[in-house]
Coordinates of C-alpha atoms in Angstrom, one line a residue:
Chain A
M1 CA 0.0 0.0 0.0
T2 CA 1.2 3.5 -0.7
S3 CA 0.1 6.8 0.6
T4 CA -0.6 8.6 -2.6
D5 CA -1.6 7.8 -6.1
D6 CA 1.9 8.7 -7.2
P7 CA 4.2 8.5 -4.2
S8 CA 7.2 9.7 -6.2
T9 CA 5.8 13.2 -6.4
A10 CA 5.1 13.3 -2.7
T11 CA 8.6 12.4 -1.5
P12 CA 10.9 15.1 -0.3
T13 CA 13.5 16.0 -2.9
T14 CA 15.6 18.4 -0.9
A15 CA 17.6 18.1 2.3
V16 CA 16.2 20.3 5.1
S17 CA 18.2 21.6 8.1
G18 CA 17.1 20.5 11.5
V19 CA 15.9 17.1 10.5
A20 CA 17.9 14.5 12.4
D21 CA 18.4 10.8 12.7
G22 CA 16.4 8.6 10.5
W23 CA 15.6 11.2 7.9
D24 CA 17.4 9.3 5.2
D25 CA 14.9 6.4 5.6
P26 CA 12.5 6.8 2.7
E27 CA 9.7 5.1 4.7
Y28 CA 10.2 7.7 7.4
Q29 CA 10.2 10.6 4.9
Q30 CA 7.0 9.3 3.4
G31 CA 5.5 9.0 6.9
V32 CA 6.4 12.7 7.7
V33 CA 5.0 13.9 4.3
D34 CA 1.8 12.0 5.0
L35 CA 1.7 13.5 8.5
L36 CA 2.2 17.0 7.2
G37 CA -0.4 16.4 4.5
V38 CA -3.1 15.1 6.8
L39 CA -2.4 17.9 9.3
A40 CA -2.4 20.6 6.6
Y41 CA -5.7 19.4 5.2
G42 CA -7.0 19.0 8.8
E43 CA -6.2 22.7 9.5
L44 CA -7.7 23.9 6.2
S45 CA -10.9 22.0 6.8
A46 CA -10.9 23.2 10.5
F47 CA -10.8 26.8 9.0
E48 CA -13.8 26.0 6.8
R49 CA -15.8 24.3 9.6
L50 CA -15.2 27.1 12.1
S51 CA -16.1 29.8 9.5
D52 CA -19.4 28.0 9.0
D53 CA -19.9 27.9 12.7
A54 CA -19.4 31.7 12.8
A55 CA -22.6 32.0 10.8
M56 CA -24.5 30.4 13.7
A57 CA -23.1 32.8 16.4
P58 CA -25.7 34.4 18.6
T59 CA -23.9 37.8 18.7
L60 CA -21.5 39.7 16.5
T61 CA -18.9 39.5 19.3
D62 CA -19.3 35.7 19.3
K63 CA -19.1 35.6 15.6
A64 CA -15.8 37.5 15.7
S65 CA -14.4 35.1 18.4
V66 CA -15.1 32.0 16.3
A67 CA -13.8 33.8 13.2
A68 CA -10.6 34.4 15.1
M69 CA -10.3 30.7 15.9
A70 CA -10.8 29.9 12.2
V71 CA -8.0 32.5 11.3
A72 CA -5.7 30.8 13.9
E73 CA -6.3 27.4 12.2
F74 CA -5.4 28.9 8.8
G75 CA -2.2 30.2 10.3
H76 CA -1.3 26.6 11.3
F77 CA -2.2 25.5 7.8
R78 CA 0.3 28.0 6.4
H79 CA 3.1 26.7 8.6
L80 CA 2.5 23.1 7.5
R81 CA 2.2 24.1 3.8
D82 CA 5.4 26.1 4.0
R83 CA 7.2 23.1 5.5
L84 CA 6.0 20.8 2.7
L85 CA 7.2 23.4 0.1
E86 CA 10.5 23.5 2.0
L87 CA 10.8 19.7 1.6
G88 CA 10.1 20.1 -2.1
V89 CA 6.7 18.5 -1.9
D90 CA 3.6 19.8 -3.6
P91 CA 1.1 20.5 -0.7
E92 CA -1.9 19.6 -2.9
T93 CA -0.3 16.2 -3.6
A94 CA 0.5 15.7 0.1
M95 CA -3.0 16.7 1.2
T96 CA -5.2 14.9 -1.4
P97 CA -4.9 11.4 0.0
F98 CA -6.6 12.6 3.2
V99 CA -9.4 14.7 1.8
A100 CA -12.0 11.8 1.6
A101 CA -11.5 10.7 5.3
L102 CA -11.5 14.2 6.7
D103 CA -14.5 15.3 4.6
A104 CA -16.3 12.2 5.7
F105 CA -15.6 13.0 9.4
H106 CA -16.9 16.6 9.0
E107 CA -20.0 15.5 7.0
S108 CA -20.9 12.9 9.7
T109 CA -20.4 15.4 12.5
S110 CA -21.9 18.6 11.0
P111 CA -23.0 20.6 14.0
A112 CA -26.8 21.3 14.2
D113 CA -26.3 24.5 16.2
W114 CA -23.9 26.9 17.8
L115 CA -23.3 24.8 20.9
E116 CA -22.6 21.6 19.0
G117 CA -20.1 23.6 16.9
L118 CA -18.3 24.8 20.1
V119 CA -18.2 21.3 21.6
K120 CA -16.8 20.0 18.3
A121 CA -14.2 22.7 18.2
Y122 CA -13.1 22.1 21.8
V123 CA -13.5 18.3 22.1
G124 CA -12.4 17.5 18.6
D125 CA -9.4 19.7 18.5
G126 CA -8.3 18.6 21.9
F127 CA -8.6 14.9 20.9
A128 CA -6.7 15.5 17.7
A129 CA -4.0 17.5 19.6
D130 CA -3.5 14.6 22.1
F131 CA -3.3 12.1 19.3
Y132 CA -0.7 14.0 17.3
R133 CA 1.3 14.8 20.4
E134 CA 1.7 11.0 20.9
I135 CA 2.9 10.6 17.4
A136 CA 5.2 13.6 17.8
V137 CA 7.3 11.8 20.5
H138 CA 8.7 9.6 17.8
L139 CA 9.6 12.3 15.3
D140 CA 12.8 14.1 14.5
P141 CA 13.2 17.4 16.5
S142 CA 12.4 19.7 13.6
T143 CA 9.1 17.9 12.6
R144 CA 8.2 17.5 16.3
D145 CA 8.5 21.2 17.0
L146 CA 6.3 22.0 14.0
V147 CA 3.6 19.5 15.1
L148 CA 3.7 20.7 18.7
G149 CA 3.5 24.3 17.6
V150 CA 0.4 23.6 15.5
F151 CA -1.4 22.1 18.5
S152 CA -0.3 24.6 21.1
D153 CA -3.4 26.0 22.7
T154 CA -4.4 29.2 20.9
G155 CA -6.4 30.4 24.0
H156 CA -9.7 29.7 22.4
S157 CA -10.6 26.7 24.6
A158 CA -11.7 29.1 27.4
F159 CA -14.2 30.6 25.1
A160 CA -15.9 27.3 24.3
V161 CA -15.9 26.2 27.9
E162 CA -17.5 29.4 29.1
Q163 CA -20.2 29.4 26.5
V164 CA -21.2 25.8 26.9
R165 CA -21.3 26.0 30.7
A166 CA -23.4 29.1 30.5
A167 CA -25.9 27.4 28.1
I168 CA -26.2 24.4 30.5
R169 CA -26.8 26.8 33.5
A170 CA -29.6 28.5 31.4
D171 CA -31.1 25.1 30.4
P172 CA -29.7 22.0 32.1
R173 CA -31.5 19.8 29.5
V174 CA -28.9 20.7 26.8
A175 CA -26.3 18.7 28.8
G176 CA -27.7 15.3 27.8
R177 CA -27.8 16.2 24.1
L178 CA -24.3 17.6 24.1
A179 CA -22.9 14.6 26.1
L180 CA -24.2 12.3 23.3
W181 CA -22.8 14.6 20.7
G182 CA -19.3 14.5 22.3
R183 CA -19.4 10.7 22.3
R184 CA -20.4 10.6 18.7
L185 CA -17.5 13.0 17.7
V186 CA -14.9 10.7 19.2
G187 CA -16.5 7.6 17.7
E188 CA -16.5 9.1 14.2
A189 CA -12.9 10.4 14.7
L190 CA -11.7 6.9 15.6
I191 CA -13.5 5.3 12.6
Q192 CA -11.7 7.7 10.3
A193 CA -8.4 7.5 12.1
Q194 CA -8.4 3.7 11.7
Y195 CA -9.3 4.0 8.0
V196 CA -6.4 6.5 7.5
A197 CA -3.9 4.3 9.4
A198 CA -5.0 1.2 7.4
E199 CA -4.5 3.0 4.1
H200 CA -1.2 4.7 4.9
D201 CA 1.4 2.3 6.1
A202 CA 4.2 5.0 6.3
L203 CA 2.0 7.2 8.4
A204 CA 1.1 4.4 10.8
G205 CA 4.8 3.5 10.9
L206 CA 5.6 6.9 12.6
L207 CA 3.8 5.5 15.6
I208 CA 4.5 1.7 15.5
G209 CA 8.1 2.1 14.2
G210 CA 9.9 0.4 11.3
P211 CA 13.1 -1.5 10.5
G212 CA 15.8 0.2 12.7
R213 CA 13.3 2.7 14.1
P214 CA 11.8 2.0 17.5
G215 CA 8.1 2.5 17.9
V216 CA 5.4 1.6 20.4
D217 CA 4.4 -2.0 21.1
L218 CA 0.8 -3.3 21.6
A219 CA 0.9 -2.6 25.4
Q220 CA 2.0 1.0 24.7
I221 CA -0.7 1.4 22.1
A222 CA -3.3 0.5 24.8
E223 CA -1.6 3.0 27.0
V224 CA -1.9 5.7 24.4
F225 CA -5.6 5.0 23.9
N226 CA -6.1 5.1 27.7
K227 CA -4.5 8.5 27.8
L228 CA -6.6 9.8 25.0
T229 CA -9.8 8.6 26.7
T230 CA -8.8 10.1 30.0
E231 CA -8.0 13.4 28.5
H232 CA -11.3 13.3 26.5
S233 CA -13.3 12.7 29.7
R234 CA -11.5 15.6 31.4
R235 CA -12.4 17.9 28.6
M236 CA -16.1 16.8 28.7
A237 CA -16.1 17.3 32.4
S238 CA -14.7 20.8 32.1
L239 CA -17.7 21.6 29.8
G240 CA -20.0 20.2 32.4
L241 CA -20.8 17.1 30.4
A242 CA -20.7 13.4 31.1
S243 CA -18.4 11.4 28.8
Chain B
M1 CA -33.1 60.2 12.5
T2 CA -30.4 58.5 14.5
S3 CA -28.0 55.9 13.6
T4 CA -28.5 53.4 16.4
D5 CA -31.4 52.4 18.7
D6 CA -29.5 54.1 21.6
P7 CA -27.1 56.6 20.1
S8 CA -25.7 57.6 23.5
T9 CA -23.9 54.2 23.8
A10 CA -22.4 54.5 20.3
T11 CA -20.8 57.9 20.8
P12 CA -17.1 58.1 21.6
T13 CA -16.4 58.7 25.2
T14 CA -12.7 59.2 25.2
A15 CA -10.4 61.5 23.3
V16 CA -8.1 59.9 20.8
S17 CA -4.7 61.1 19.7
G18 CA -4.4 61.9 16.0
V19 CA -8.0 63.0 15.4
A20 CA -7.9 66.5 14.2
D21 CA -10.2 69.4 13.3
G22 CA -13.9 68.8 13.6
W23 CA -13.6 65.9 16.0
D24 CA -15.4 67.9 18.7
D25 CA -18.5 68.0 16.5
P26 CA -20.9 65.3 17.9
E27 CA -22.5 64.9 14.5
Y28 CA -19.0 64.2 13.0
Q29 CA -18.2 61.8 15.8
Q30 CA -21.4 59.9 15.2
G31 CA -20.6 59.8 11.5
V32 CA -17.2 58.3 12.1
V33 CA -18.6 55.7 14.5
D34 CA -21.2 54.8 11.9
L35 CA -18.5 54.6 9.3
L36 CA -16.3 52.3 11.4
G37 CA -19.4 50.2 12.3
V38 CA -20.5 49.7 8.7
L39 CA -16.9 49.0 7.6
A40 CA -16.3 46.6 10.5
Y41 CA -19.4 44.6 9.8
G42 CA -18.6 44.8 6.1
E43 CA -15.3 43.1 6.7
L44 CA -16.7 40.5 9.1
S45 CA -19.3 39.5 6.6
A46 CA -16.7 39.6 3.8
F47 CA -14.8 37.1 5.9
E48 CA -17.8 34.8 6.1
R49 CA -18.7 35.2 2.4
L50 CA -15.1 34.4 1.3
S51 CA -14.9 31.4 3.6
D52 CA -18.1 30.1 2.0
D53 CA -16.6 30.6 -1.4
A54 CA -13.6 28.5 -0.3
A55 CA -15.9 25.5 -0.1
M56 CA -16.5 25.9 -3.9
A57 CA -12.8 26.0 -4.9
P58 CA -11.9 23.5 -7.6
T59 CA -8.5 22.7 -6.0
L60 CA -7.0 22.7 -2.5
T61 CA -4.6 25.4 -3.7
D62 CA -7.4 27.6 -4.8
K63 CA -9.2 26.9 -1.5
A64 CA -6.2 28.1 0.4
S65 CA -5.9 31.2 -1.8
V66 CA -9.5 32.3 -1.1
A67 CA -9.2 31.3 2.6
A68 CA -6.2 33.7 2.7
M69 CA -8.4 36.5 1.3
A70 CA -10.9 35.8 4.0
V71 CA -8.2 35.9 6.7
A72 CA -7.0 39.3 5.3
E73 CA -10.6 40.7 5.6
F74 CA -10.7 39.5 9.2
G75 CA -7.4 41.4 9.8
H76 CA -9.1 44.5 8.6
F77 CA -12.1 43.8 10.8
R78 CA -9.7 43.7 13.8
H79 CA -8.2 47.1 13.0
L80 CA -11.7 48.7 12.8
R81 CA -12.9 46.9 15.9
D82 CA -9.8 48.0 17.8
R83 CA -10.3 51.6 16.8
L84 CA -13.9 51.5 18.0
L85 CA -12.7 50.1 21.3
E86 CA -10.1 52.9 21.4
L87 CA -12.9 55.4 21.0
G88 CA -14.8 53.8 23.9
V89 CA -17.5 52.5 21.6
D90 CA -18.9 48.9 21.9
P91 CA -18.2 47.4 18.4
E92 CA -21.4 45.3 18.6
T93 CA -23.4 48.5 19.2
A94 CA -21.7 50.3 16.3
M95 CA -22.1 47.4 13.9
T96 CA -25.7 46.3 14.6
P97 CA -27.5 49.1 12.7
F98 CA -25.8 47.9 9.5
V99 CA -26.4 44.2 9.8
A100 CA -29.7 44.2 8.0
A101 CA -28.5 46.1 4.9
L102 CA -25.3 44.2 4.5
D103 CA -27.0 40.8 5.1
A104 CA -29.6 41.8 2.5
F105 CA -26.9 42.6 0.0
H106 CA -25.2 39.3 0.5
E107 CA -28.4 37.3 0.4
S108 CA -29.4 38.9 -2.8
T109 CA -26.0 38.3 -4.3
S110 CA -25.1 34.8 -3.1
P111 CA -22.7 33.4 -5.7
A112 CA -24.0 30.3 -7.5
D113 CA -20.5 29.0 -8.2
W114 CA -16.8 29.6 -7.8
L115 CA -16.5 32.1 -10.7
E116 CA -19.4 34.2 -9.4
G117 CA -17.8 34.2 -6.0
L118 CA -14.5 35.5 -7.5
V119 CA -16.2 38.2 -9.6
K120 CA -18.1 39.3 -6.5
A121 CA -14.9 39.4 -4.4
Y122 CA -13.0 41.4 -7.0
V123 CA -15.8 43.7 -8.4
G124 CA -17.6 44.1 -5.1
D125 CA -14.6 44.9 -3.0
G126 CA -13.2 47.2 -5.7
F127 CA -16.4 49.2 -5.8
A128 CA -16.6 49.4 -2.0
A129 CA -13.0 50.5 -1.9
D130 CA -13.6 53.3 -4.4
F131 CA -16.7 54.4 -2.6
Y132 CA -15.1 54.6 0.9
R133 CA -12.0 56.3 -0.6
E134 CA -14.2 59.1 -1.7
I135 CA -15.6 59.4 1.8
A136 CA -12.1 59.2 3.2
V137 CA -11.1 62.5 1.5
H138 CA -13.4 64.4 4.0
L139 CA -12.2 62.6 7.2
D140 CA -9.7 63.6 9.9
P141 CA -6.2 62.2 9.1
S142 CA -6.3 59.4 11.7
T143 CA -9.6 58.0 10.5
R144 CA -8.6 58.5 6.9
D145 CA -5.4 56.5 7.3
L146 CA -7.4 53.7 8.9
V147 CA -10.0 53.6 6.1
L148 CA -7.3 53.8 3.4
G149 CA -5.4 51.0 5.1
V150 CA -8.4 48.7 5.2
F151 CA -8.9 49.1 1.5
S152 CA -5.3 48.9 0.4
D153 CA -5.0 46.1 -2.2
T154 CA -4.1 42.9 -0.4
G155 CA -2.7 41.5 -3.7
H156 CA -5.6 39.1 -4.1
S157 CA -7.1 40.9 -7.1
A158 CA -4.6 39.3 -9.5
F159 CA -5.8 35.9 -8.4
A160 CA -9.4 36.6 -9.3
V161 CA -8.5 38.2 -12.6
E162 CA -6.3 35.3 -13.6
Q163 CA -8.9 32.7 -12.7
V164 CA -11.8 34.4 -14.4
R165 CA -9.9 35.1 -17.6
A166 CA -8.8 31.5 -17.7
A167 CA -12.4 30.3 -17.4
I168 CA -13.5 32.6 -20.2
R169 CA -10.7 31.3 -22.4
A170 CA -11.8 27.7 -21.7
D171 CA -15.5 28.5 -22.4
P172 CA -16.3 32.0 -23.8
R173 CA -20.0 31.5 -23.0
V174 CA -19.4 32.2 -19.3
A175 CA -18.5 35.8 -20.2
G176 CA -22.2 36.7 -20.8
R177 CA -23.4 35.2 -17.6
L178 CA -20.6 36.9 -15.5
A179 CA -21.2 40.3 -17.2
L180 CA -24.8 40.2 -16.1
W181 CA -23.7 39.1 -12.6
G182 CA -21.3 42.1 -12.3
R183 CA -24.1 44.4 -13.3
R184 CA -26.4 42.9 -10.7
L185 CA -23.8 43.2 -8.0
V186 CA -23.4 46.9 -8.5
G187 CA -27.2 47.4 -8.7
E188 CA -27.8 45.6 -5.4
A189 CA -24.9 47.5 -3.8
L190 CA -26.3 50.9 -4.8
I191 CA -29.8 49.9 -3.5
Q192 CA -28.4 49.0 -0.1
A193 CA -26.0 52.0 0.0
Q194 CA -29.0 54.4 -0.6
Y195 CA -30.9 52.7 2.1
V196 CA -28.0 53.0 4.5
A197 CA -27.4 56.7 3.6
A198 CA -31.1 57.5 4.1
E199 CA -31.3 55.9 7.5
H200 CA -28.0 57.3 8.8
D201 CA -27.8 61.1 8.5
A202 CA -24.5 61.4 10.4
L203 CA -22.9 58.9 8.0
A204 CA -24.3 60.6 4.9
G205 CA -23.0 63.9 6.5
L206 CA -19.4 62.7 6.2
L207 CA -19.8 63.0 2.4
I208 CA -22.2 65.9 2.1
G209 CA -20.8 67.9 5.0
G210 CA -22.5 69.7 7.9
P211 CA -22.6 73.0 9.7
G212 CA -19.1 74.4 9.6
R213 CA -17.8 71.3 7.7
P214 CA -17.4 71.4 4.0
G215 CA -18.7 68.5 1.9
V216 CA -19.4 67.8 -1.7
D217 CA -22.2 69.6 -3.6
L218 CA -24.6 68.0 -6.1
A219 CA -22.2 68.4 -9.0
Q220 CA -19.5 66.8 -7.1
I221 CA -21.7 63.8 -6.2
A222 CA -22.4 63.3 -9.9
E223 CA -18.6 63.4 -10.4
V224 CA -18.1 60.8 -7.6
F225 CA -20.7 58.5 -9.3
N226 CA -19.0 59.0 -12.6
K227 CA -15.7 57.9 -11.1
L228 CA -17.2 54.9 -9.4
T229 CA -18.8 53.8 -12.7
T230 CA -15.6 54.3 -14.7
E231 CA -13.5 52.3 -12.3
H232 CA -16.2 49.6 -12.2
S233 CA -16.0 49.3 -16.0
R234 CA -12.3 49.2 -15.9
R235 CA -12.4 46.2 -13.4
M236 CA -15.0 44.4 -15.5
A237 CA -12.8 44.9 -18.6
S238 CA -9.8 43.5 -16.8
L239 CA -11.8 40.4 -16.1
G240 CA -12.6 40.2 -19.8
L241 CA -16.2 41.2 -19.2
A242 CA -18.6 43.9 -20.6
S243 CA -20.0 46.2 -18.1

């Protein structure tokens, strides 16, 4: 299995400063290109999704807050795209293999209202950040810094938490609906993540390792999932929701 | 007629450095607050409209280009909002009186496809820029610089021109449809502009002047309209379209 229709065009052609041990492994290079591609399209579609959410904002101030979140995601997209260009990889080629899975995720989790949009932004982005941080552990320092930077908190979490808690105070019945919504988000994310991992060996290899490159074993994978679940529950609780 | 439901809350409460002659005229102050309010909501809704257009982009690269245009509009919104805050005016209060007219404009000119979106972005923003530049002539230097900065070309015009010309080369029949579309955009913009001017005396006063403040006379208004029309025709021609 390969990661793109034409893997030769999605493989770095130039040496990049700051990439360290293991970079000369073509399988690792392909894994990094896949990672940057899926992250870049993830950020571009996060921009679109948050812009759509802005249309549902109850006030102009809220609209501007969500638009600012969208703009921050686009900033992350720019960093990832620039790194792909630096590696001599066409961003469009790197992103295309991941469009179907990410679009499917967003279509299956299209928020019905403002609050569902906020929960998705907070819970979904948090879950994605935890997941990619686990992968980042196994990356060369330069790629790791880029990934960690993309997922550094942009300070928008507080906004979502505040709004959702206020809505629950005003009408406690919304908590049940939003709790189910949070569970559905994670379920759909895991379905698409499994699909992506199965289709992209090099990307999965960043986590599970490869010849001469240590990765995590089965017990550690269970531990990663445990961590992701714990953090997810913590975020749901901070919103005032059962997980 | 007043510009807001409660004009007292939308009047500057603090002195601002850099605002010059005439600033102590409450009618002028109200006009400036109205101008910043209509521009701020204009930029916020331009952000939303361009984000929607990004969904129609034929490639991921095009999607990123239009998303970057949306992000630039949001940057302008931030400048205008910050100035309102500096003046001690609540941005929400300043923007609210203009929501209906701008939303009506966007609803009546919702692009059916990618090309209509590009023509709207280029022709609509160009027309708005020319219009506000005419108003800017009569403003204090600080407000004038802000308005001119908001409408400085962000370099995205070239993108729209290139894409529309390429589409016409590929299928000359689209030129007729897009020419009609351009005419409709300006027609709808003028309808809403007249409505806004009629409802907001202080804003209209920025152009036509007030007691002790020179403005334009009827002959000059005709001249302004002449300029706007000429520039609009020039933009349509640069797209390869009749106006």
